[in-house]
């Protein structure tokens, strides 16, 4: 019995150093470096979305006669869009509404004037020249820029990520080289943040309302509308092994 116990103790004494060595080796971490890379891209938007609202009205407002209905105004808008070389699909209905028009101080409802809201997609501001001028100005409630975008935004985002990651690698390489070391394999990659900046347009001389107020295409005011660029930026973090 004593021999068995003694043998067990000797076996444990031999194993403990082996386990300690394995644990020690596991705790040894290869030298590494973590850096962040940044990249930014500015692009001119090629998708501009305008909000347009049309509303019925009376040519003789005082006597409420000769109502210009919404379908008439819509036909004018569709024709203007076709004349501008835009597809019919560029225009979509976003909302419907209207209000009661009153005839006297007692505010008795006389008739309902329908309104219709649209979203018009164009590739540039120049495409708007002459469109709203061909719609009766009294039938245009408002027209303004809703949003801007770019048709290849997702592709551009990927490229900016790649550029940010490459920038991180370049930074890691020259930092490691400064210590007379070499960069090893990549250990980890993280996206730190994303910054998409979609600015509103800057109107230099005229606003969109000028299109609706013009009496004819020849009377359209030179808008001289200038758009700020869309900014896409990414920050990527990468960890590399140091050889």
PDB file of C-alpha atoms in Angstrom:
ATOM      1  CA  UNK A   1       0.000   0.000   0.000  1.00  0.00           C
ATOM      2  CA  UNK A   2       2.824   2.382   0.857  1.00  0.00           C
ATOM      3  CA  UNK A   3       4.486   1.590  -2.468  1.00  0.00           C
ATOM      4  CA  UNK A   4       1.316   2.542  -4.358  1.00  0.00           C
ATOM      5  CA  UNK A   5       1.019   5.875  -2.513  1.00  0.00           C
ATOM      6  CA  UNK A   6       4.692   6.636  -3.074  1.00  0.00           C
ATOM      7  CA  UNK A   7       4.400   5.854  -6.785  1.00  0.00           C
ATOM      8  CA  UNK A   8       1.398   8.154  -7.071  1.00  0.00           C
ATOM      9  CA  UNK A   9       3.254  10.998  -5.378  1.00  0.00           C
ATOM     10  CA  UNK A  10       6.229  10.556  -7.669  1.00  0.00           C
ATOM     11  CA  UNK A  11       3.940  10.594 -10.744  1.00  0.00           C
ATOM     12  CA  UNK A  12       2.270  13.814  -9.590  1.00  0.00           C
ATOM     13  CA  UNK A  13       5.653  15.416  -8.960  1.00  0.00           C
ATOM     14  CA  UNK A  14       6.657  14.654 -12.536  1.00  0.00           C
ATOM     15  CA  UNK A  15       3.351  15.881 -14.004  1.00  0.00           C
ATOM     16  CA  UNK A  16       3.163  19.193 -12.120  1.00  0.00           C
ATOM     17  CA  UNK A  17       6.199  20.753 -13.849  1.00  0.00           C
ATOM     18  CA  UNK A  18       4.812  19.616 -17.212  1.00  0.00           C
ATOM     19  CA  UNK A  19       1.420  21.234 -16.547  1.00  0.00           C
ATOM     20  CA  UNK A  20       3.115  24.391 -15.274  1.00  0.00           C
ATOM     21  CA  UNK A  21       5.195  24.590 -18.436  1.00  0.00           C
ATOM     22  CA  UNK A  22       2.107  24.249 -20.657  1.00  0.00           C
ATOM     23  CA  UNK A  23       0.257  26.908 -18.684  1.00  0.00           C
ATOM     24  CA  UNK A  24       3.250  29.241 -18.884  1.00  0.00           C
ATOM     25  CA  UNK A  25       3.511  28.767 -22.615  1.00  0.00           C
ATOM     26  CA  UNK A  26      -0.203  29.479 -23.020  1.00  0.00           C
ATOM     27  CA  UNK A  27       0.205  32.755 -21.158  1.00  0.00           C
ATOM     28  CA  UNK A  28       2.897  33.942 -23.551  1.00  0.00           C
ATOM     29  CA  UNK A  29       1.175  36.262 -26.026  1.00  0.00           C
ATOM     30  CA  UNK A  30       2.823  37.075 -29.330  1.00  0.00           C
ATOM     31  CA  UNK A  31       3.663  40.780 -29.670  1.00  0.00           C
ATOM     32  CA  UNK A  32       1.013  42.691 -31.598  1.00  0.00           C
ATOM     33  CA  UNK A  33       0.075  46.175 -32.669  1.00  0.00           C
ATOM     34  CA  UNK A  34      -3.405  47.721 -32.970  1.00  0.00           C
ATOM     35  CA  UNK A  35      -4.003  50.770 -35.141  1.00  0.00           C
ATOM     36  CA  UNK A  36      -6.924  52.660 -36.670  1.00  0.00           C
ATOM     37  CA  UNK A  37      -7.124  53.844 -40.261  1.00  0.00           C
ATOM     38  CA  UNK A  38      -9.365  56.583 -41.639  1.00  0.00           C
ATOM     39  CA  UNK A  39     -10.656  57.262 -45.155  1.00  0.00           C
ATOM     40  CA  UNK A  40     -13.127  59.768 -46.569  1.00  0.00           C
ATOM     41  CA  UNK A  41     -14.737  60.308 -49.956  1.00  0.00           C
ATOM     42  CA  UNK A  42     -16.702  63.274 -51.260  1.00  0.00           C
ATOM     43  CA  UNK A  43     -19.161  62.705 -54.105  1.00  0.00           C
ATOM     44  CA  UNK A  44     -21.666  64.828 -55.980  1.00  0.00           C
ATOM     45  CA  UNK A  45     -25.220  63.457 -55.516  1.00  0.00           C
ATOM     46  CA  UNK A  46     -26.754  62.057 -58.689  1.00  0.00           C
ATOM     47  CA  UNK A  47     -30.185  61.395 -57.172  1.00  0.00           C
ATOM     48  CA  UNK A  48     -32.184  64.430 -56.042  1.00  0.00           C
ATOM     49  CA  UNK A  49     -35.703  63.915 -54.692  1.00  0.00           C
ATOM     50  CA  UNK A  50     -38.112  66.843 -54.852  1.00  0.00           C
ATOM     51  CA  UNK A  51     -41.391  67.069 -52.942  1.00  0.00           C
ATOM     52  CA  UNK A  52     -44.123  68.660 -55.041  1.00  0.00           C
ATOM     53  CA  UNK A  53     -47.662  69.430 -53.892  1.00  0.00           C
ATOM     54  CA  UNK A  54     -50.501  70.270 -56.276  1.00  0.00           C
ATOM     55  CA  UNK A  55     -53.887  71.576 -55.179  1.00  0.00           C
ATOM     56  CA  UNK A  56     -57.156  72.284 -56.934  1.00  0.00           C
ATOM     57  CA  UNK A  57     -58.244  75.914 -57.226  1.00  0.00           C
ATOM     58  CA  UNK A  58     -60.936  78.139 -58.727  1.00  0.00           C
ATOM     59  CA  UNK A  59     -60.121  80.409 -61.605  1.00  0.00           C
ATOM     60  CA  UNK A  60     -62.840  82.682 -60.220  1.00  0.00           C
ATOM     61  CA  UNK A  61     -62.052  82.287 -56.546  1.00  0.00           C
ATOM     62  CA  UNK A  62     -64.536  84.881 -55.333  1.00  0.00           C
ATOM     63  CA  UNK A  63     -67.528  83.170 -56.914  1.00  0.00           C
ATOM     64  CA  UNK A  64     -65.987  79.694 -56.775  1.00  0.00           C
ATOM     65  CA  UNK A  65     -66.376  79.044 -60.483  1.00  0.00           C
ATOM     66  CA  UNK A  66     -64.315  77.170 -63.040  1.00  0.00           C
ATOM     67  CA  UNK A  67     -62.520  74.785 -60.732  1.00  0.00           C
ATOM     68  CA  UNK A  68     -59.213  73.427 -62.036  1.00  0.00           C
ATOM     69  CA  UNK A  69     -59.232  69.812 -60.868  1.00  0.00           C
ATOM     70  CA  UNK A  70     -56.250  67.806 -59.657  1.00  0.00           C
ATOM     71  CA  UNK A  71     -56.200  65.529 -62.725  1.00  0.00           C
ATOM     72  CA  UNK A  72     -55.688  68.562 -64.972  1.00  0.00           C
ATOM     73  CA  UNK A  73     -52.740  69.737 -62.896  1.00  0.00           C
ATOM     74  CA  UNK A  74     -51.309  66.219 -62.806  1.00  0.00           C
ATOM     75  CA  UNK A  75     -51.481  65.948 -66.605  1.00  0.00           C
ATOM     76  CA  UNK A  76     -49.582  69.223 -66.878  1.00  0.00           C
ATOM     77  CA  UNK A  77     -46.908  67.911 -64.530  1.00  0.00           C
ATOM     78  CA  UNK A  78     -46.593  64.582 -66.350  1.00  0.00           C
ATOM     79  CA  UNK A  79     -46.260  66.325 -69.714  1.00  0.00           C
ATOM     80  CA  UNK A  80     -43.612  68.670 -68.333  1.00  0.00           C
ATOM     81  CA  UNK A  81     -41.670  65.678 -67.003  1.00  0.00           C
ATOM     82  CA  UNK A  82     -41.891  63.908 -70.370  1.00  0.00           C
ATOM     83  CA  UNK A  83     -40.788  67.075 -72.190  1.00  0.00           C
ATOM     84  CA  UNK A  84     -37.771  67.241 -69.870  1.00  0.00           C
ATOM     85  CA  UNK A  85     -36.743  63.757 -70.974  1.00  0.00           C
ATOM     86  CA  UNK A  86     -37.528  62.055 -67.678  1.00  0.00           C
ATOM     87  CA  UNK A  87     -39.313  58.684 -67.457  1.00  0.00           C
ATOM     88  CA  UNK A  88     -42.833  58.533 -66.057  1.00  0.00           C
ATOM     89  CA  UNK A  89     -41.483  56.373 -63.203  1.00  0.00           C
ATOM     90  CA  UNK A  90     -39.491  59.368 -61.947  1.00  0.00           C
ATOM     91  CA  UNK A  91     -42.716  60.689 -60.422  1.00  0.00           C
ATOM     92  CA  UNK A  92     -44.546  58.894 -57.623  1.00  0.00           C
ATOM     93  CA  UNK A  93     -47.477  59.819 -55.389  1.00  0.00           C
ATOM     94  CA  UNK A  94     -46.496  60.241 -51.749  1.00  0.00           C
ATOM     95  CA  UNK A  95     -49.721  61.516 -50.168  1.00  0.00           C
ATOM     96  CA  UNK A  96     -53.307  62.687 -50.768  1.00  0.00           C
ATOM     97  CA  UNK A  97     -55.298  65.329 -48.954  1.00  0.00           C
ATOM     98  CA  UNK A  98     -57.443  68.429 -49.265  1.00  0.00           C
ATOM     99  CA  UNK A  99     -59.550  70.906 -47.375  1.00  0.00           C
ATOM    100  CA  UNK A 100     -63.019  72.469 -47.341  1.00  0.00           C
ATOM    101  CA  UNK A 101     -63.242  75.867 -49.024  1.00  0.00           C
ATOM    102  CA  UNK A 102     -65.672  78.248 -47.279  1.00  0.00           C
ATOM    103  CA  UNK A 103     -67.910  80.817 -48.948  1.00  0.00           C
ATOM    104  CA  UNK A 104     -68.863  83.236 -46.164  1.00  0.00           C
ATOM    105  CA  UNK A 105     -68.015  84.384 -42.683  1.00  0.00           C
ATOM    106  CA  UNK A 106     -70.223  81.703 -41.163  1.00  0.00           C
ATOM    107  CA  UNK A 107     -67.712  79.205 -42.569  1.00  0.00           C
ATOM    108  CA  UNK A 108     -70.243  76.956 -44.198  1.00  0.00           C
ATOM    109  CA  UNK A 109     -68.405  74.348 -46.284  1.00  0.00           C
ATOM    110  CA  UNK A 110     -68.927  74.951 -49.966  1.00  0.00           C
ATOM    111  CA  UNK A 111     -66.673  72.547 -51.771  1.00  0.00           C
ATOM    112  CA  UNK A 112     -63.728  70.264 -51.211  1.00  0.00           C
ATOM    113  CA  UNK A 113     -60.421  71.141 -52.844  1.00  0.00           C
ATOM    114  CA  UNK A 114     -58.221  68.097 -53.329  1.00  0.00           C
ATOM    115  CA  UNK A 115     -54.446  68.165 -53.006  1.00  0.00           C
ATOM    116  CA  UNK A 116     -51.870  65.610 -54.077  1.00  0.00           C
ATOM    117  CA  UNK A 117     -48.242  65.260 -53.078  1.00  0.00           C
ATOM    118  CA  UNK A 118     -45.547  63.763 -55.274  1.00  0.00           C
ATOM    119  CA  UNK A 119     -41.886  62.837 -55.136  1.00  0.00           C
ATOM    120  CA  UNK A 120     -39.876  63.600 -58.253  1.00  0.00           C
ATOM    121  CA  UNK A 121     -36.491  61.961 -58.783  1.00  0.00           C
ATOM    122  CA  UNK A 122     -33.961  63.746 -60.977  1.00  0.00           C
ATOM    123  CA  UNK A 123     -30.263  63.279 -61.613  1.00  0.00           C
ATOM    124  CA  UNK A 124     -29.394  66.975 -61.494  1.00  0.00           C
ATOM    125  CA  UNK A 125     -30.969  70.300 -60.669  1.00  0.00           C
ATOM    126  CA  UNK A 126     -30.813  71.343 -64.315  1.00  0.00           C
ATOM    127  CA  UNK A 127     -33.485  68.730 -65.085  1.00  0.00           C
ATOM    128  CA  UNK A 128     -35.989  70.813 -63.140  1.00  0.00           C
ATOM    129  CA  UNK A 129     -35.670  73.752 -65.524  1.00  0.00           C
ATOM    130  CA  UNK A 130     -39.021  74.306 -67.125  1.00  0.00           C
ATOM    131  CA  UNK A 131     -40.911  71.495 -65.359  1.00  0.00           C
ATOM    132  CA  UNK A 132     -42.860  73.449 -62.767  1.00  0.00           C
ATOM    133  CA  UNK A 133     -43.123  76.454 -65.077  1.00  0.00           C
ATOM    134  CA  UNK A 134     -45.444  74.351 -67.270  1.00  0.00           C
ATOM    135  CA  UNK A 135     -47.851  73.732 -64.393  1.00  0.00           C
ATOM    136  CA  UNK A 136     -50.352  76.443 -63.432  1.00  0.00           C
ATOM    137  CA  UNK A 137     -48.606  78.319 -60.641  1.00  0.00           C
ATOM    138  CA  UNK A 138     -51.844  78.686 -58.646  1.00  0.00           C
ATOM    139  CA  UNK A 139     -52.060  74.914 -58.525  1.00  0.00           C
ATOM    140  CA  UNK A 140     -48.601  74.457 -57.010  1.00  0.00           C
ATOM    141  CA  UNK A 141     -48.665  74.580 -53.214  1.00  0.00           C
ATOM    142  CA  UNK A 142     -44.949  74.038 -52.757  1.00  0.00           C
ATOM    143  CA  UNK A 143     -41.879  72.365 -54.216  1.00  0.00           C
ATOM    144  CA  UNK A 144     -38.768  71.645 -52.192  1.00  0.00           C
ATOM    145  CA  UNK A 145     -35.845  69.280 -51.925  1.00  0.00           C
ATOM    146  CA  UNK A 146     -36.654  66.266 -49.756  1.00  0.00           C
ATOM    147  CA  UNK A 147     -33.376  64.373 -49.873  1.00  0.00           C
ATOM    148  CA  UNK A 148     -30.320  63.603 -51.945  1.00  0.00           C
ATOM    149  CA  UNK A 149     -28.483  60.351 -52.556  1.00  0.00           C
ATOM    150  CA  UNK A 150     -26.083  58.593 -54.888  1.00  0.00           C
ATOM    151  CA  UNK A 151     -26.932  55.627 -57.099  1.00  0.00           C
ATOM    152  CA  UNK A 152     -23.667  53.826 -56.238  1.00  0.00           C
ATOM    153  CA  UNK A 153     -23.545  54.646 -52.542  1.00  0.00           C
ATOM    154  CA  UNK A 154     -23.176  51.024 -51.356  1.00  0.00           C
ATOM    155  CA  UNK A 155     -20.277  50.394 -53.740  1.00  0.00           C
ATOM    156  CA  UNK A 156     -18.610  53.615 -52.639  1.00  0.00           C
ATOM    157  CA  UNK A 157     -19.040  52.673 -48.964  1.00  0.00           C
ATOM    158  CA  UNK A 158     -17.205  49.404 -49.597  1.00  0.00           C
ATOM    159  CA  UNK A 159     -14.346  51.246 -51.288  1.00  0.00           C
ATOM    160  CA  UNK A 160     -14.028  53.706 -48.396  1.00  0.00           C
ATOM    161  CA  UNK A 161     -13.854  50.787 -45.929  1.00  0.00           C
ATOM    162  CA  UNK A 162     -11.092  49.184 -47.981  1.00  0.00           C
ATOM    163  CA  UNK A 163      -9.173  52.459 -48.138  1.00  0.00           C
ATOM    164  CA  UNK A 164      -9.496  52.903 -44.363  1.00  0.00           C
ATOM    165  CA  UNK A 165      -8.210  49.371 -43.767  1.00  0.00           C
ATOM    166  CA  UNK A 166      -5.277  49.934 -46.110  1.00  0.00           C
ATOM    167  CA  UNK A 167      -4.484  53.131 -44.240  1.00  0.00           C
ATOM    168  CA  UNK A 168      -4.423  51.161 -40.979  1.00  0.00           C
ATOM    169  CA  UNK A 169      -1.953  48.672 -42.446  1.00  0.00           C
ATOM    170  CA  UNK A 170       0.330  51.428 -43.747  1.00  0.00           C
ATOM    171  CA  UNK A 171       0.325  53.049 -40.317  1.00  0.00           C
ATOM    172  CA  UNK A 172       1.152  49.751 -38.607  1.00  0.00           C
ATOM    173  CA  UNK A 173       3.990  49.070 -41.058  1.00  0.00           C
ATOM    174  CA  UNK A 174       5.826  52.337 -40.496  1.00  0.00           C
ATOM    175  CA  UNK A 175       5.324  52.218 -36.729  1.00  0.00           C
ATOM    176  CA  UNK A 176       6.753  48.708 -36.515  1.00  0.00           C
ATOM    177  CA  UNK A 177       9.566  49.592 -38.930  1.00  0.00           C
ATOM    178  CA  UNK A 178      10.546  52.437 -36.610  1.00  0.00           C
ATOM    179  CA  UNK A 179      11.429  49.742 -34.046  1.00  0.00           C
ATOM    180  CA  UNK A 180      13.354  47.665 -36.595  1.00  0.00           C
ATOM    181  CA  UNK A 181      10.630  45.033 -36.608  1.00  0.00           C
ATOM    182  CA  UNK A 182       8.405  43.590 -39.324  1.00  0.00           C
ATOM    183  CA  UNK A 183       4.667  43.343 -39.566  1.00  0.00           C
ATOM    184  CA  UNK A 184       3.152  39.879 -39.381  1.00  0.00           C
ATOM    185  CA  UNK A 185      -0.254  38.479 -40.213  1.00  0.00           C
ATOM    186  CA  UNK A 186      -3.502  40.275 -39.432  1.00  0.00           C
ATOM    187  CA  UNK A 187      -5.125  39.157 -36.165  1.00  0.00           C
ATOM    188  CA  UNK A 188      -8.302  41.216 -35.943  1.00  0.00           C
ATOM    189  CA  UNK A 189     -10.383  43.727 -37.919  1.00  0.00           C
ATOM    190  CA  UNK A 190     -13.080  46.023 -36.513  1.00  0.00           C
ATOM    191  CA  UNK A 191     -15.334  48.758 -37.896  1.00  0.00           C
ATOM    192  CA  UNK A 192     -15.154  51.644 -35.456  1.00  0.00           C
ATOM    193  CA  UNK A 193     -17.675  54.062 -36.898  1.00  0.00           C
ATOM    194  CA  UNK A 194     -19.460  55.248 -39.995  1.00  0.00           C
ATOM    195  CA  UNK A 195     -20.188  58.806 -40.985  1.00  0.00           C
ATOM    196  CA  UNK A 196     -22.508  59.469 -43.911  1.00  0.00           C
ATOM    197  CA  UNK A 197     -23.170  63.146 -44.467  1.00  0.00           C
ATOM    198  CA  UNK A 198     -26.050  64.022 -46.787  1.00  0.00           C
ATOM    199  CA  UNK A 199     -26.239  67.813 -46.879  1.00  0.00           C
ATOM    200  CA  UNK A 200     -29.157  69.945 -47.969  1.00  0.00           C
ATOM    201  CA  UNK A 201     -28.685  72.064 -51.078  1.00  0.00           C
ATOM    202  CA  UNK A 202     -27.286  75.569 -50.957  1.00  0.00           C
ATOM    203  CA  UNK A 203     -29.393  77.964 -52.990  1.00  0.00           C
ATOM    204  CA  UNK A 204     -27.151  80.688 -54.325  1.00  0.00           C
ATOM    205  CA  UNK A 205     -29.605  82.968 -56.160  1.00  0.00           C
ATOM    206  CA  UNK A 206     -33.082  81.497 -56.451  1.00  0.00           C
ATOM    207  CA  UNK A 207     -35.183  78.859 -54.775  1.00  0.00           C
ATOM    208  CA  UNK A 208     -37.391  76.153 -56.222  1.00  0.00           C
ATOM    209  CA  UNK A 209     -40.464  78.300 -55.717  1.00  0.00           C
ATOM    210  CA  UNK A 210     -39.219  80.477 -58.565  1.00  0.00           C
ATOM    211  CA  UNK A 211     -39.949  77.631 -60.976  1.00  0.00           C
ATOM    212  CA  UNK A 212     -43.591  77.490 -59.923  1.00  0.00           C
ATOM    213  CA  UNK A 213     -44.010  81.276 -60.055  1.00  0.00           C
ATOM    214  CA  UNK A 214     -42.630  81.607 -63.582  1.00  0.00           C
ATOM    215  CA  UNK A 215     -45.286  82.146 -66.251  1.00  0.00           C
ATOM    216  CA  UNK A 216     -43.464  80.201 -68.982  1.00  0.00           C
ATOM    217  CA  UNK A 217     -40.370  78.105 -69.599  1.00  0.00           C
ATOM    218  CA  UNK A 218     -38.622  81.169 -70.995  1.00  0.00           C
ATOM    219  CA  UNK A 219     -39.368  83.064 -67.809  1.00  0.00           C
ATOM    220  CA  UNK A 220     -37.705  80.537 -65.504  1.00  0.00           C
ATOM    221  CA  UNK A 221     -35.184  82.273 -63.327  1.00  0.00           C
ATOM    222  CA  UNK A 222     -31.618  81.006 -63.562  1.00  0.00           C
ATOM    223  CA  UNK A 223     -31.513  79.045 -60.334  1.00  0.00           C
ATOM    224  CA  UNK A 224     -27.718  78.741 -60.036  1.00  0.00           C
ATOM    225  CA  UNK A 225     -28.306  76.019 -57.444  1.00  0.00           C
ATOM    226  CA  UNK A 226     -25.127  74.577 -55.966  1.00  0.00           C
ATOM    227  CA  UNK A 227     -25.029  71.329 -54.029  1.00  0.00           C
ATOM    228  CA  UNK A 228     -22.517  70.414 -51.403  1.00  0.00           C
ATOM    229  CA  UNK A 229     -20.908  67.035 -51.843  1.00  0.00           C
ATOM    230  CA  UNK A 230     -21.962  63.926 -49.948  1.00  0.00           C
ATOM    231  CA  UNK A 231     -19.259  62.799 -47.535  1.00  0.00           C
ATOM    232  CA  UNK A 232     -18.720  59.115 -46.792  1.00  0.00           C
ATOM    233  CA  UNK A 233     -16.131  58.314 -44.143  1.00  0.00           C
ATOM    234  CA  UNK A 234     -15.079  55.200 -42.248  1.00  0.00           C
ATOM    235  CA  UNK A 235     -12.656  54.370 -39.459  1.00  0.00           C
ATOM    236  CA  UNK A 236     -11.324  50.812 -39.369  1.00  0.00           C
ATOM    237  CA  UNK A 237      -9.259  49.179 -36.614  1.00  0.00           C
ATOM    238  CA  UNK A 238      -6.827  46.348 -37.289  1.00  0.00           C
ATOM    239  CA  UNK A 239      -4.495  44.272 -35.121  1.00  0.00           C
ATOM    240  CA  UNK A 240      -1.325  42.731 -36.586  1.00  0.00           C
ATOM    241  CA  UNK A 241       1.264  40.347 -35.279  1.00  0.00           C
ATOM    242  CA  UNK A 242       4.800  41.670 -34.896  1.00  0.00           C
ATOM    243  CA  UNK A 243       7.363  39.212 -36.197  1.00  0.00           C
TER     244      UNK A 243
END
